[in-house]
Short mmCIF file of C-alpha atoms in Angstrom, two decimals:
data_model
loop_
_atom_site.label_atom_id
_atom_site.label_comp_id
_atom_site.label_asym_id
_atom_site.label_seq_id
_atom_site.Cartn_x
_atom_site.Cartn_y
_atom_site.Cartn_z
CA MET A 1 64.96 100.58 -187.92
CA ASN A 2 65.77 104.05 -186.12
CA HIS A 3 63.21 105.87 -184.18
CA SER A 4 63.40 109.51 -183.89
CA SER A 5 64.65 110.59 -180.56
CA GLU A 6 61.36 112.09 -179.78
CA VAL A 7 59.65 108.90 -179.87
CA ILE A 8 62.32 107.26 -177.55
CA LYS A 9 61.98 110.34 -175.19
CA GLN A 10 58.25 109.97 -174.95
CA VAL A 11 58.40 106.30 -174.27
CA ARG A 12 61.07 106.65 -171.66
CA GLU A 13 59.20 109.93 -169.94
CA LEU A 14 55.88 107.93 -169.91
CA LEU A 15 57.47 104.84 -168.38
CA ILE A 16 59.14 107.13 -165.68
CA ILE A 17 55.86 108.65 -165.04
CA SER A 18 54.14 105.17 -164.58
CA GLY A 19 56.44 104.26 -161.90
CA VAL A 20 59.25 102.51 -163.65
CA SER A 21 62.46 103.61 -161.89
CA GLU A 22 65.42 104.69 -164.08
CA GLY A 23 68.27 102.13 -164.66
CA GLU A 24 68.57 98.76 -166.40
CA ALA A 25 65.13 97.76 -166.02
CA LEU A 26 63.88 101.07 -167.55
CA GLU A 27 66.22 100.51 -170.64
CA GLU A 28 64.82 97.11 -170.94
CA MET A 29 61.31 98.35 -171.08
CA VAL A 30 62.08 101.17 -173.48
CA ASP A 31 63.44 98.44 -175.87
CA HIS A 32 60.30 96.42 -175.46
CA TYR A 33 58.10 99.02 -176.43
CA LEU A 34 60.15 100.25 -179.32
CA CYS A 35 60.10 96.74 -180.67
CA ASP A 36 56.15 96.83 -180.23
CA ILE A 37 56.04 99.86 -182.37
CA GLU A 38 58.40 98.47 -184.87
CA SER A 39 56.37 95.26 -184.90
CA GLN A 40 53.08 97.05 -185.45
CA ILE A 41 54.77 99.06 -188.38
CA GLY A 42 55.96 95.82 -189.77
CA GLN A 43 52.19 94.95 -189.97
CA ASN A 44 51.60 97.95 -192.11
CA ILE A 45 49.97 100.01 -189.31
CA SER A 46 50.61 103.61 -189.61
CA PRO A 47 53.60 104.70 -187.31
CA GLN A 48 51.39 107.44 -185.89
CA ILE A 49 48.79 104.67 -184.82
CA ALA A 50 51.45 102.41 -183.82
CA ILE A 51 53.11 104.94 -181.54
CA ARG A 52 49.82 106.02 -180.00
CA LYS A 53 48.68 102.50 -179.31
CA THR A 54 51.95 101.93 -177.46
CA LEU A 55 51.81 105.09 -175.36
CA GLN A 56 48.16 104.06 -174.55
CA ASN A 57 49.12 100.60 -173.62
CA ILE A 58 52.02 102.07 -171.32
CA ALA A 59 49.63 104.27 -169.63
CA ARG A 60 47.42 101.56 -169.01
CA THR A 61 49.91 98.92 -167.56
CA ASP A 62 50.46 98.51 -163.92
CA TYR A 63 54.13 98.54 -163.11
CA SER A 64 53.79 98.13 -159.44
CA TYR A 65 55.48 94.74 -159.77
CA GLN A 66 58.67 96.90 -160.27
CA ALA A 67 60.45 96.78 -156.91
CA ASN A 68 60.43 100.42 -156.16
CA ALA A 69 57.48 101.54 -158.33
CA LYS A 70 55.66 104.62 -156.94
CA ARG A 71 52.01 104.73 -157.30
CA THR A 72 51.07 107.57 -159.53
CA ASN A 73 47.83 109.64 -159.44
CA ARG A 74 46.07 108.04 -162.44
CA SER A 75 44.15 111.17 -163.55
CA LEU A 76 47.47 113.08 -163.61
CA LEU A 77 48.93 110.26 -165.73
CA VAL A 78 45.90 110.69 -168.17
CA ALA A 79 46.41 114.38 -168.22
CA ILE A 80 50.09 114.12 -168.94
CA MET A 81 49.35 111.43 -171.63
CA GLY A 82 46.86 113.78 -173.40
CA LEU A 83 49.44 116.55 -173.39
CA MET A 84 52.07 114.40 -174.60
CA LEU A 85 50.09 113.15 -177.47
CA LEU A 86 49.07 116.62 -178.25
CA SER A 87 52.62 117.84 -178.48
CA PHE A 88 53.61 114.92 -180.46
CA MET A 89 50.88 115.57 -182.87
CA VAL A 90 51.84 119.32 -183.18
CA TYR A 91 55.24 118.36 -183.80
CA LYS A 92 54.55 115.89 -186.44
CA VAL A 93 52.14 118.61 -187.80
CA ALA A 94 55.02 120.98 -187.95
CA ILE A 95 57.30 118.73 -189.62
CA GLU A 96 54.82 117.67 -192.30
CA THR A 97 53.56 120.98 -193.01
CA LYS A 98 57.18 121.90 -193.87
CA ASP A 99 57.21 119.22 -196.37
CA ASN A 100 53.99 120.58 -197.94
CA ALA A 101 52.02 117.80 -196.29
CA PRO A 102 48.18 118.14 -196.84
CA ILE A 103 46.60 120.67 -194.39
CA GLU A 104 43.82 118.42 -193.34
CA PHE A 105 46.05 116.60 -191.03
CA VAL A 106 45.66 119.70 -188.75
CA GLN A 107 42.21 118.73 -188.31
CA ASN A 108 42.89 115.44 -187.27
CA ILE A 109 44.61 116.08 -183.87
CA PRO A 110 43.28 114.37 -181.00
CA VAL A 111 40.30 115.85 -179.28
CA LEU A 112 41.00 116.63 -175.52
CA HIS A 113 37.60 115.19 -174.33
CA GLY A 114 35.92 116.56 -171.14
CA TRP A 115 34.01 114.43 -169.02
CA PRO A 116 30.69 113.47 -170.49
CA LEU A 117 28.50 113.97 -167.34
CA GLU A 118 27.46 117.16 -165.43
CA GLU A 119 28.72 115.45 -162.22
CA ALA A 120 32.42 115.14 -162.00
CA PHE A 121 32.83 112.70 -159.38
CA THR A 122 31.05 109.54 -160.62
CA GLN A 123 31.90 105.73 -160.41
CA ILE A 124 33.11 103.65 -163.31
CA SER A 125 31.29 100.52 -163.21
CA SER A 126 32.92 98.81 -166.20
CA LYS A 127 35.99 99.53 -167.98
CA PHE A 128 36.93 99.22 -171.64
CA GLY A 129 38.12 95.77 -172.53
CA ILE A 130 37.26 92.11 -172.85
CA ARG A 131 34.69 91.44 -170.15
CA GLN A 132 31.82 88.90 -169.20
CA HIS A 133 28.60 90.57 -170.51
CA PRO A 134 26.15 90.95 -167.51
CA ILE A 135 23.20 89.98 -169.57
CA LEU A 136 24.48 87.81 -172.53
CA MET A 137 26.94 86.04 -170.03
CA SER A 138 29.58 85.69 -172.79
CA SER A 139 32.99 87.09 -173.30
CA VAL A 140 32.75 90.00 -175.40
CA LEU A 141 34.88 93.38 -175.99
CA HIS A 142 33.37 96.14 -174.03
CA LYS A 143 33.69 98.91 -176.38
CA GLY A 144 33.35 101.88 -174.08
CA VAL A 145 33.28 102.63 -170.49
CA ASP A 146 30.15 102.49 -168.20
CA ILE A 147 29.64 105.47 -165.83
CA LYS A 148 27.28 105.02 -163.00
CA ALA A 149 24.74 107.85 -162.77
CA LYS A 150 21.28 108.78 -161.72
CA ILE A 151 18.40 108.88 -164.15
CA GLY A 152 18.09 112.25 -165.59
CA THR A 153 21.66 113.33 -165.01
CA SER A 154 22.66 115.70 -167.86
CA VAL A 155 25.11 114.06 -170.51
CA LEU A 156 27.61 116.50 -172.08
CA ALA A 157 29.43 116.54 -175.18
CA THR A 158 33.00 115.68 -174.62
CA GLY A 159 34.35 118.07 -177.35
CA ASP A 160 33.08 120.42 -180.22
CA GLY A 161 31.40 118.64 -182.95
CA VAL A 162 28.29 117.98 -185.10
CA ILE A 163 25.71 115.30 -184.17
CA LYS A 164 26.00 112.46 -186.79
CA GLU A 165 23.41 110.10 -185.42
CA THR A 166 20.65 109.71 -183.02
CA GLY A 167 18.31 106.77 -182.60
CA PHE A 168 17.22 103.53 -180.64
CA THR A 169 18.47 99.93 -180.83
CA GLU A 170 17.29 97.03 -178.82
CA LYS A 171 20.97 96.92 -177.35
CA ALA A 172 22.04 100.44 -177.15
CA GLY A 173 18.87 101.80 -176.16
CA LYS A 174 18.54 105.53 -176.96
CA TYR A 175 21.87 106.68 -178.35
CA ILE A 176 23.75 109.82 -179.78
CA ILE A 177 26.87 109.91 -182.09
CA VAL A 178 28.88 112.97 -182.01
CA GLU A 179 31.27 113.61 -184.93
CA HIS A 180 34.47 115.68 -183.59
CA ASN A 181 36.43 115.73 -186.83
CA ALA A 182 37.81 113.47 -189.37
CA ARG A 183 39.34 111.22 -186.97
CA PHE A 184 37.25 111.26 -183.77
CA SER A 185 33.68 110.55 -182.78
CA SER A 186 32.01 109.73 -179.60
CA ARG A 187 28.94 107.57 -178.68
CA PHE A 188 26.47 107.91 -175.75
CA ASN A 189 24.09 104.95 -175.00
CA HIS A 190 21.38 103.84 -172.68
CA LEU A 191 19.99 107.36 -172.60
CA ALA A 192 16.66 108.41 -171.01
CA SER A 193 16.31 111.35 -173.55
CA VAL A 194 18.27 112.59 -176.75
CA ASP A 195 17.86 116.44 -176.56
CA VAL A 196 19.65 117.17 -179.82
CA SER A 197 18.92 116.57 -183.72
CA VAL A 198 21.06 115.19 -186.47
CA ASN A 199 23.50 117.92 -187.79
CA ASP A 200 23.15 120.19 -184.71
CA ARG A 201 26.39 121.88 -183.81
CA VAL A 202 27.57 121.15 -180.22
CA PHE A 203 30.44 122.42 -178.23
CA LYS A 204 32.41 121.11 -175.41
CA GLY A 205 30.25 120.79 -172.34
CA SER A 206 26.81 121.21 -174.39
CA MET A 207 23.98 119.38 -172.72
CA ILE A 208 22.83 116.63 -175.34
CA GLY A 209 20.74 114.24 -173.34
CA LYS A 210 19.90 112.54 -170.00
CA VAL A 211 21.13 109.47 -168.42
CA GLY A 212 18.77 106.72 -168.58
CA ASN A 213 18.67 102.82 -168.48
CA SER A 214 17.22 102.13 -172.02
CA GLY A 215 18.08 99.04 -174.24
CA MET A 216 20.34 96.11 -172.88
CA SER A 217 21.18 97.71 -169.48
CA THR A 218 20.91 96.32 -165.91
CA ALA A 219 21.00 99.76 -164.02
CA PRO A 220 21.01 103.42 -164.94
CA HIS A 221 24.55 104.28 -166.28
CA LEU A 222 25.92 106.19 -169.32
CA HIS A 223 27.87 103.95 -171.67
CA PHE A 224 30.52 106.11 -173.43
CA GLU A 225 32.73 105.28 -176.47
CA ILE A 226 35.34 107.06 -178.46
CA MET A 227 36.26 106.10 -181.98
CA ASP A 228 39.64 106.96 -183.28
CA ASP A 229 39.96 106.07 -187.26
CA ASN A 230 36.70 104.03 -186.88
CA GLN A 231 38.34 101.93 -183.96
CA HIS A 232 37.34 101.98 -180.35
CA VAL A 233 39.86 103.19 -178.01
CA ASP A 234 39.70 103.28 -174.18
CA PRO A 235 37.84 106.54 -173.52
CA LEU A 236 39.70 106.75 -170.09
CA THR A 237 43.12 107.30 -171.71
CA TYR A 238 41.51 110.33 -173.80
CA LEU A 239 39.14 111.89 -171.14
CA MET A 240 40.57 115.19 -169.57
CA PRO A 241 39.38 116.20 -166.09
CA ASN A 242 37.02 119.22 -166.48
CA LEU A 243 38.94 122.04 -165.20
CA MET B 1 42.50 84.62 -171.53
CA ASP B 2 41.77 84.91 -168.00
CA SER B 3 42.09 81.08 -167.57
CA ASN B 4 45.38 81.13 -169.43
CA LYS B 5 46.61 83.58 -166.99
CA LYS B 6 45.69 81.22 -164.06
CA PHE B 7 47.60 78.30 -165.58
CA LEU B 8 50.45 80.55 -166.57
CA ASN B 9 51.06 81.26 -162.79
CA GLY B 10 52.81 78.11 -161.99
CA THR B 11 54.25 77.37 -165.10
CA LEU B 12 55.64 80.50 -166.69
CA ASN B 13 59.26 79.96 -165.34
CA THR B 14 59.47 76.57 -167.01
CA ILE B 15 57.87 78.10 -170.23
CA VAL B 16 60.56 80.68 -170.39
CA LEU B 17 63.24 78.21 -169.57
CA ALA B 18 62.24 75.89 -172.31
CA LEU B 19 62.02 78.65 -174.86
CA LEU B 20 65.27 79.95 -174.17
CA LYS B 21 66.87 76.31 -174.22
CA ASP B 22 65.29 75.86 -177.85
CA ASN B 23 66.29 79.21 -179.15
CA GLY B 24 69.50 80.16 -177.51
CA LYS B 25 69.79 83.69 -176.83
CA MET B 26 66.50 85.68 -176.72
CA TYR B 27 65.26 89.29 -175.51
CA GLY B 28 61.97 89.95 -173.58
CA TYR B 29 60.05 91.10 -176.54
CA GLU B 30 61.03 88.10 -178.58
CA ILE B 31 60.00 85.66 -175.93
CA CYS B 32 56.59 87.18 -175.97
CA GLN B 33 56.20 86.99 -179.74
CA LYS B 34 57.49 83.41 -179.71
CA ALA B 35 54.97 82.26 -177.17
CA LYS B 36 52.15 84.13 -179.01
CA THR B 37 53.15 82.54 -182.52
CA LYS B 38 53.87 79.34 -181.10
CA THR B 39 50.30 78.92 -179.61
CA ASP B 40 48.16 80.58 -182.36
CA ASN B 41 47.90 83.87 -180.49
CA SER B 42 46.40 82.01 -177.20
CA ILE B 43 49.30 82.69 -174.78
CA LEU B 44 49.97 86.41 -174.50
CA LEU B 45 52.63 87.01 -172.22
CA THR B 46 52.47 90.68 -170.84
CA GLU B 47 55.29 92.79 -169.78
CA GLY B 48 54.21 92.50 -166.33
CA ALA B 49 54.70 88.92 -166.22
CA ILE B 50 57.66 88.21 -168.47
CA TYR B 51 60.20 90.58 -167.08
CA PRO B 52 59.74 89.85 -163.34
CA THR B 53 60.24 86.22 -164.34
CA LEU B 54 63.28 86.81 -166.23
CA HIS B 55 64.84 88.99 -163.44
CA ARG B 56 63.99 86.23 -160.87
CA LEU B 57 65.45 83.28 -162.97
CA GLU B 58 68.58 85.57 -163.69
CA LYS B 59 68.70 86.10 -159.88
CA GLU B 60 68.32 82.37 -159.23
CA GLY B 61 71.22 81.78 -161.65
CA LEU B 62 69.48 79.60 -164.08
CA ILE B 63 69.83 82.11 -166.92
CA ILE B 64 72.31 84.76 -167.58
CA SER B 65 71.96 88.11 -169.45
CA SER B 66 74.04 90.09 -171.83
CA LYS B 67 73.70 93.45 -173.37
CA GLU B 68 74.12 94.64 -177.06
CA LYS B 69 73.65 97.82 -178.61
CA VAL B 70 70.91 97.62 -181.44
CA ASN B 71 69.61 100.50 -183.38
CA GLY B 72 71.23 102.79 -180.78
CA ARG B 73 69.49 101.44 -177.90
CA THR B 74 70.61 98.80 -175.36
CA ARG B 75 69.08 95.29 -175.70
CA LYS B 76 69.20 92.87 -173.08
CA TYR B 77 69.38 89.28 -174.09
CA TYR B 78 68.87 86.28 -171.82
CA SER B 79 70.25 82.70 -172.30
CA ILE B 80 70.30 79.59 -170.25
CA ASN B 81 73.25 79.58 -167.76
CA VAL B 82 75.14 76.36 -168.79
CA SER B 83 76.28 75.53 -165.29
CA SER B 84 72.48 75.11 -164.50
CA ILE B 85 71.58 73.11 -167.44
CA GLN B 86 70.82 70.06 -165.45
CA GLU B 87 68.38 71.95 -163.10
CA VAL B 88 66.79 73.56 -166.27
CA ASN B 89 66.38 70.27 -167.93
CA SER B 90 64.81 68.63 -165.00
CA GLN B 91 62.27 71.69 -164.51
CA ILE B 92 61.23 71.16 -168.10
CA HIS B 93 60.99 67.35 -167.65
CA LEU B 94 58.82 67.68 -164.67
CA LEU B 95 56.44 70.06 -166.25
CA SER B 96 55.96 67.96 -169.26
CA GLN B 97 55.42 64.97 -167.11
CA PHE B 98 52.81 66.83 -165.17
CA THR B 99 51.10 67.84 -168.56
CA GLY B 100 51.07 64.14 -169.32
CA HIS B 101 49.35 63.33 -165.90
CA LEU B 102 46.94 66.31 -166.53
CA ARG B 103 45.76 64.91 -169.88
CA ALA B 104 45.46 61.40 -168.42
CA LEU B 105 43.19 62.68 -165.40
CA LEU B 106 41.13 64.93 -167.97
CA ASN B 107 40.48 62.22 -170.35
CA LEU B 108 39.34 59.97 -167.54
CA SER B 109 36.55 62.20 -166.38
CA THR B 110 35.03 62.79 -169.74
#
C-alpha cells in the first residue's frame, strides 16, 4: 500500500519534533509507524482514524532513549500536533469536497480544546491510560485526566457546543457532558455544582460548573474526558493552551 | 502489563534472537507483531524497547541488517549473523534452561 506523501511527511516531521534525530534511525521509525497505520487499516479501521491514532501515539512516546534525542517542550509539541491534525483534516476536506464528498465532514473537524479550568497552571494528578484505581484497587482504563484543583474552581467548556447530559452517579458524582459536533464530546466528573442545563448552548471558555469531590473520588479534582467517535482519547493530546 | 515489562528487561535480547533465528529476516514492526500474536496479545514490545535492543545486538555483532525499498520507503531487515550462531544458540539455551528452573521453583512454593 502506498501512503500519500502528506502522511509520510507528517509522520517524519512529528518524529523529528519529538526528538528523533534525522538519519537511519528516523527512516526506521517512519517505516514502523507506516506499518502501524497499514496494519490498522487492514483491521478495517478507517484511514483517517488510523493516521490520527498513530500520530497521537508518536506524540505520546518518549524517544529519550535515542542517543542524541532532544527534550522537547511538551506543550509546544501538543500545540504543533493539534495544528498538524487540523491542517491534515482541512487538506482531506479540500480533497473530498472536490470529489463531491458529503459536506457534513466539515463539521467533523477536531475541536481544538481549551483548558477546562479557570486556573491555567494546575497539576495533572492522574493521566489517561491503564492504572491502578485508587479506590477499587484494580487495573482499569482511566478514561480521562485528573486535574488537581480546589473545590469551587470554575470549570470551563473546552470548545463550543451544546450541553448533552448532566446528572449524578455514585462513581462519577455530579457530571456534565458537552457535545461539540457530530464527532467530539467532552465529559466533566466529580463536580461540586452543575451550572448549566441540558440543551444550553455553551462556548469555549463558558463557565459550566464548579470543581468538587463528589462521587468516587479521594480528593478535590476535575476528571476530564474527550470522546472522539464515541471512543475515549487522551485529552492531553487534544488540549490547547489558553492563549 | 507492567509486570511483563519487568520480566522483559533481562530477556528481551534473547527473545529477539530467538524470533530472528526462527523466522530468518525480520523488520522491527514485524518482530513486535510476531511477539504479540505468539503470546495472545500479552507481550507487547514497544518501539522504545525493540529498536534500542536491535541496534545494540547489531553493534555486538550478533545480528546483521540489510535495507530494502518497500512501497517507496526504506525498510531495515535484521537477521542472525551466521558467524555468531553459536553464541546465539547458547543464549537461547541458557534462557530456556533458566525458564525451566523458574518453573520448578514456582511449582515448589505452591
